[in-house]
Amino acid sequence: MDKKEMEKQIIENYQNDEKMMILIYAQWCINNGIDPVALYGEAYPDQVKNQIITEVMELTVPANESEAIPDQTVLNVLEIFGNHDLAFAVQEQIEKREK
């Protein structure tokens, strides 16, 4: 594998991992009765519509068909990808739910 192919593979792997992170986030939202697109918009109000979240929404399932996703898992995944503002918004939703 030459350098160009390796770089391409690294980029593709990152993009796939990013989609998985968004899927985890979106499914967690659905499982908790939260609109993933709206919450994303609250966390990143200056961003234009995120195409990946739109694509990933088609992969989500109703909450009653989903495995539970622990709060800490979604927070950890968001932090790994540097989505600190979104992790903060998720944390606020967790705190609201606990009250």
N, CA, C and O of each residue as an XYZ file, in Angstrom:
396
protein
N       0.847     -1.177      0.000
C       0.000      0.000      0.000
C       0.891      1.238      0.000
O       1.739      1.401      0.877
N       0.695      2.105     -0.985
C       1.513      3.313     -1.033
C       0.923      4.387     -0.112
O      -0.144      4.208      0.475
N       1.633      5.486     -0.006
C       1.246      6.540      0.931
C      -0.136      7.104      0.608
O      -0.925      7.358      1.517
N      -0.435      7.302     -0.669
C      -1.723      7.851     -1.078
C      -2.872      6.922     -0.685
O      -3.899      7.375     -0.180
N      -2.691      5.618     -0.920
C      -3.720      4.638     -0.556
C      -3.908      4.574      0.950
O      -5.031      4.440      1.437
N      -2.808      4.670      1.687
C      -2.872      4.633      3.144
C      -3.641      5.846      3.673
O      -4.478      5.716      4.566
N      -3.351      7.013      3.121
C      -4.056      8.220      3.540
C      -5.551      8.099      3.249
O      -6.385      8.479      4.070
N      -5.875      7.570      2.081
C      -7.272      7.379      1.708
C      -7.959      6.425      2.680
O      -9.092      6.674      3.092
N      -7.291      5.343      3.050
C      -7.849      4.364      3.979
C      -8.070      4.975      5.362
O      -9.083      4.709      6.008
N      -7.133      5.782      5.805
C      -7.251      6.446      7.107
C      -8.459      7.383      7.109
O      -9.227      7.411      8.070
N      -8.620      8.139      6.041
C      -9.753      9.066      5.930
C     -11.067      8.307      5.918
O     -12.014      8.697      6.602
N     -11.138      7.228      5.151
C     -12.358      6.428      5.094
C     -12.687      5.819      6.461
O     -13.849      5.790      6.866
N     -11.674      5.338      7.160
C     -11.897      4.772      8.493
C     -12.438      5.824      9.454
O     -13.356      5.556     10.229
N     -11.858      7.033      9.399
C     -12.317      8.112     10.267
C     -13.769      8.460      9.954
O     -14.576      8.642     10.865
N     -14.104      8.554      8.658
C     -15.470      8.895      8.265
C     -16.462      7.820      8.724
O     -17.564      8.142      9.167
N     -16.077      6.565      8.620
C     -16.944      5.485      9.098
C     -17.123      5.539     10.604
O     -18.224      5.333     11.116
N     -16.036      5.819     11.309
C     -16.112      5.946     12.767
C     -16.982      7.137     13.164
O     -17.743      7.068     14.129
N     -16.860      8.225     12.412
C     -17.666      9.409     12.692
C     -19.151      9.099     12.500
O     -19.983      9.521     13.303
N     -19.483      8.366     11.441
C     -20.877      7.981     11.222
C     -21.386      7.105     12.364
O     -22.529      7.248     12.797
N     -20.548      6.210     12.847
C     -20.942      5.351     13.969
C     -21.192      6.199     15.216
O     -22.148      5.954     15.952
N     -20.343      7.189     15.455
C     -20.529      8.082     16.593
C     -21.853      8.810     16.483
O     -22.580      8.925     17.470
N     -22.179      9.305     15.291
C     -23.434     10.022     15.097
C     -24.622      9.074     15.247
O     -25.661      9.460     15.781
N     -24.471      7.839     14.778
C     -25.545      6.859     14.938
C     -25.789      6.566     16.418
O     -26.940      6.484     16.848
N     -24.743      6.409     17.183
C     -24.885      6.174     18.630
C     -25.607      7.350     19.275
O     -26.525      7.166     20.073
N     -25.185      8.556     18.921
C     -25.814      9.766     19.452
C     -27.301      9.820     19.066
O     -28.164     10.028     19.919
N     -27.583      9.631     17.778
C     -28.959      9.735     17.293
C     -29.860      8.682     17.934
O     -30.986      8.981     18.332
N     -29.359      7.443     18.034
C     -30.172      6.387     18.633
C     -30.391      6.646     20.112
O     -31.476      6.381     20.630
N     -29.379      7.158     20.801
C     -29.532      7.513     22.216
C     -30.634      8.560     22.359
O     -31.485      8.463     23.243
N     -30.608      9.567     21.476
C     -31.644     10.605     21.522
C     -33.029      9.994     21.348
O     -33.937     10.267     22.133
N     -33.187      9.179     20.331
C     -34.481      8.557     20.071
C     -34.920      7.720     21.268
O     -36.081      7.770     21.674
N     -33.996      6.958     21.827
C     -34.317      6.129     22.988
C     -34.793      6.961     24.178
O     -35.526      6.469     25.035
N     -34.371      8.221     24.223
C     -34.716      9.083     25.344
C     -35.747     10.155     24.981
O     -35.949     11.109     25.732
N     -36.397      9.992     23.828
C     -37.454     10.917     23.437
C     -36.971     12.307     23.069
O     -37.682     13.289     23.282
N     -35.778     12.400     22.522
C     -35.173     13.683     22.170
C     -34.980     13.711     20.651
O     -34.593     12.707     20.053
N     -35.247     14.845     20.041
C     -35.025     15.008     18.608
C     -33.527     15.239     18.367
O     -32.998     16.284     18.747
N     -32.840     14.277     17.740
C     -31.394     14.398     17.545
C     -30.986     15.594     16.705
O     -29.970     16.230     16.985
N     -31.760     15.906     15.685
C     -31.428     17.030     14.810
C     -31.585     18.352     15.562
O     -30.747     19.246     15.442
N     -32.650     18.465     16.327
C     -32.892     19.691     17.093
C     -31.806     19.899     18.155
O     -31.300     21.010     18.317
N     -31.452     18.843     18.869
C     -30.421     18.966     19.899
C     -29.081     19.313     19.271
O     -28.331     20.125     19.815
N     -28.775     18.709     18.139
C     -27.536     19.041     17.414
C     -27.539     20.523     17.040
O     -26.524     21.208     17.168
N     -28.692     21.007     16.577
C     -28.818     22.418     16.218
C     -28.638     23.349     17.398
O     -28.109     24.451     17.248
N     -29.076     22.913     18.581
C     -28.866     23.714     19.787
C     -27.386     23.778     20.147
O     -26.883     24.821     20.563
N     -26.697     22.654     19.982
C     -25.275     22.605     20.324
C     -24.421     23.376     19.331
O     -23.422     23.991     19.703
N     -24.822     23.340     18.064
C     -24.053     23.991     16.997
C     -24.976     24.884     16.167
O     -25.258     24.573     15.010
N     -25.448     25.992     16.750
C     -26.421     26.837     16.048
C     -25.874     27.520     14.792
O     -26.650     27.886     13.909
N     -24.574     27.695     14.698
C     -23.991     28.385     13.548
C     -23.672     27.450     12.390
O     -23.266     27.901     11.319
N     -23.853     26.163     12.598
C     -23.546     25.191     11.553
C     -24.733     25.024     10.621
O     -25.889     25.041     11.043
N     -24.418     24.863      9.351
C     -25.483     24.557      8.410
C     -25.929     23.116      8.657
O     -25.283     22.381      9.403
N     -27.009     22.727      8.041
C     -27.554     21.380      8.244
C     -26.471     20.322      8.025
O     -25.766     20.340      7.016
N     -26.352     19.412      8.972
C     -25.352     18.350      8.903
C     -25.889     17.192      8.062
O     -26.857     16.537      8.446
N     -25.261     16.948      6.924
C     -25.714     15.902      6.008
C     -25.565     14.517      6.618
O     -26.407     13.650      6.386
N     -24.514     14.296      7.389
C     -24.277     12.966      7.965
C     -25.393     12.596      8.939
O     -25.859     11.456      8.941
N     -25.820     13.537      9.755
C     -26.883     13.214     10.716
C     -28.176     12.868      9.971
O     -28.941     12.011     10.415
N     -28.416     13.532      8.845
C     -29.592     13.216      8.042
C     -29.501     11.792      7.497
O     -30.483     11.050      7.522
N     -28.327     11.416      7.006
C     -28.114     10.062      6.488
C     -28.275      9.017      7.590
O     -28.910      7.981      7.390
N     -27.704      9.297      8.736
C     -27.703      8.345      9.845
C     -29.102      8.162     10.429
O     -29.423      7.087     10.936
N     -29.924      9.187     10.364
C     -31.286      9.080     10.902
C     -32.047      7.936     10.238
O     -32.927      7.334     10.853
N     -31.713      7.638      8.997
C     -32.379      6.538      8.294
C     -31.984      5.173      8.864
O     -32.661      4.176      8.617
N     -30.898      5.132      9.621
C     -30.417      3.874     10.198
C     -30.920      3.637     11.617
O     -30.736      2.554     12.172
N     -31.554      4.648     12.202
C     -32.052      4.492     13.567
C     -33.328      3.655     13.568
O     -33.984      3.492     12.540
N     -33.659      3.140     14.725
C     -34.877      2.346     14.899
C     -35.703      2.960     16.030
O     -35.177      3.736     16.828
N     -36.986      2.619     16.103
C     -37.789      3.113     17.232
C     -37.182      2.656     18.565
O     -36.532      1.614     18.647
N     -37.408      3.446     19.580
C     -36.820      3.171     20.897
C     -37.139      1.768     21.392
O     -36.293      1.124     22.011
N     -38.349      1.287     21.128
C     -38.723     -0.039     21.633
C     -38.036     -1.177     20.883
O     -38.111     -2.327     21.315
N     -37.372     -0.880     19.774
C     -36.639     -1.897     19.023
C     -35.127     -1.801     19.237
O     -34.371     -2.611     18.700
N     -34.698     -0.838     19.999
C     -33.271     -0.567     20.186
C     -32.741     -1.149     21.491
O     -33.459     -1.262     22.485
N     -31.489     -1.507     21.457
C     -30.784     -1.837     22.697
C     -30.579     -0.535     23.472
O     -30.487      0.535     22.870
N     -30.510     -0.615     24.768
C     -30.244      0.562     25.586
C     -28.818      1.046     25.333
O     -27.893      0.248     25.185
N     -28.664      2.348     25.286
C     -27.335      2.954     25.142
C     -27.092      3.748     26.424
O     -27.777      4.740     26.676
N     -26.126      3.322     27.231
C     -25.859      4.039     28.483
C     -25.463      5.496     28.227
O     -24.797      5.815     27.242
N     -25.889      6.361     29.134
C     -25.558      7.785     29.020
C     -24.057      7.993     28.883
O     -23.609      8.772     28.042
N     -23.287      7.303     29.702
C     -21.841      7.493     29.695
C     -21.224      7.087     28.357
O     -20.231      7.675     27.927
N     -21.799      6.098     27.709
C     -21.283      5.666     26.406
C     -21.409      6.780     25.381
O     -20.447      7.093     24.679
N     -22.591      7.380     25.292
C     -22.775      8.445     24.307
C     -21.884      9.642     24.637
O     -21.330     10.266     23.732
N     -21.744      9.964     25.902
C     -20.872     11.076     26.283
C     -19.415     10.782     25.920
O     -18.716     11.653     25.401
N     -18.962      9.570     26.188
C     -17.581      9.200     25.868
C     -17.314      9.258     24.369
O     -16.282      9.769     23.936
N     -18.248      8.733     23.578
C     -18.073      8.723     22.126
C     -18.020     10.151     21.584
O     -17.197     10.457     20.721
N     -18.877     11.007     22.076
C     -18.871     12.400     21.622
C     -17.559     13.092     21.982
O     -17.004     13.840     21.176
N     -17.071     12.843     23.183
C     -15.814     13.454     23.620
C     -14.626     12.957     22.794
O     -13.733     13.736     22.463
N     -14.613     11.669     22.463
C     -13.510     11.116     21.655
C     -13.390     11.867     20.337
O     -12.282     12.109     19.859
N     -14.527     12.237     19.746
C     -14.516     12.931     18.458
C     -14.484     14.450     18.603
O     -14.621     15.170     17.614
N     -14.306     14.936     19.817
C     -14.167     16.374     20.030
C     -15.469     17.150     19.942
O     -15.454     18.363     19.734
N     -16.589     16.471     20.096
C     -17.898     17.131     20.062
C     -18.290     17.581     21.468
O     -19.289     17.132     22.030
N     -17.485     18.467     22.011
C     -17.674     18.892     23.393
C     -18.992     19.638     23.591
O     -19.668     19.452     24.603
N     -19.359     20.484     22.623
C     -20.612     21.232     22.755
C     -21.814     20.293     22.724
O     -22.777     20.483     23.467
N     -21.753     19.291     21.871
C     -22.845     18.325     21.796
C     -22.882     17.465     23.059
O     -23.959     17.155     23.569
N     -21.718     17.081     23.559
C     -21.655     16.316     24.806
C     -22.262     17.134     25.955
O     -22.951     16.588     26.817
N     -22.003     18.433     25.957
C     -22.571     19.310     26.981
C     -24.096     19.347     26.864
O     -24.801     19.294     27.871
N     -24.600     19.440     25.627
C     -26.047     19.454     25.414
C     -26.681     18.133     25.849
O     -27.767     18.122     26.430
N     -26.005     17.028     25.568
C     -26.493     15.715     26.001
C     -26.505     15.643     27.527
O     -27.466     15.149     28.118
N     -25.451     16.130     28.161
C     -25.377     16.127     29.622
C     -26.522     16.932     30.220
O     -27.100     16.536     31.233
N     -26.850     18.058     29.599
C     -27.988     18.848     30.083
C     -29.287     18.050     29.993
O     -30.126     18.126     30.890
N     -29.454     17.288     28.915
C     -30.662     16.467     28.768
C     -30.711     15.366     29.826
O     -31.779     15.051     30.351
N     -29.568     14.794     30.133
C     -29.501     13.761     31.178
C     -29.911     14.356     32.520
O     -30.675     13.748     33.269
N     -29.398     15.547     32.818
C     -29.728     16.205     34.083
C     -31.209     16.555     34.155
O     -31.815     16.433     35.220
N     -31.805     16.989     33.046
C     -33.247     17.285     33.025
C     -34.049     16.029     33.313
O     -35.016     16.055     34.074
N     -33.639     14.939     32.704
C     -34.347     13.671     32.867
C     -34.273     13.181     34.314
O     -35.227     12.595     34.826
N     -33.144     13.422     34.964
C     -32.941     12.942     36.333
C     -33.704     13.750     37.360
O     -33.877     13.303     38.494
N     -34.168     14.940     36.982
C     -34.901     15.794     37.942
C     -36.317     15.369     38.096
O     -37.065     15.979     38.860
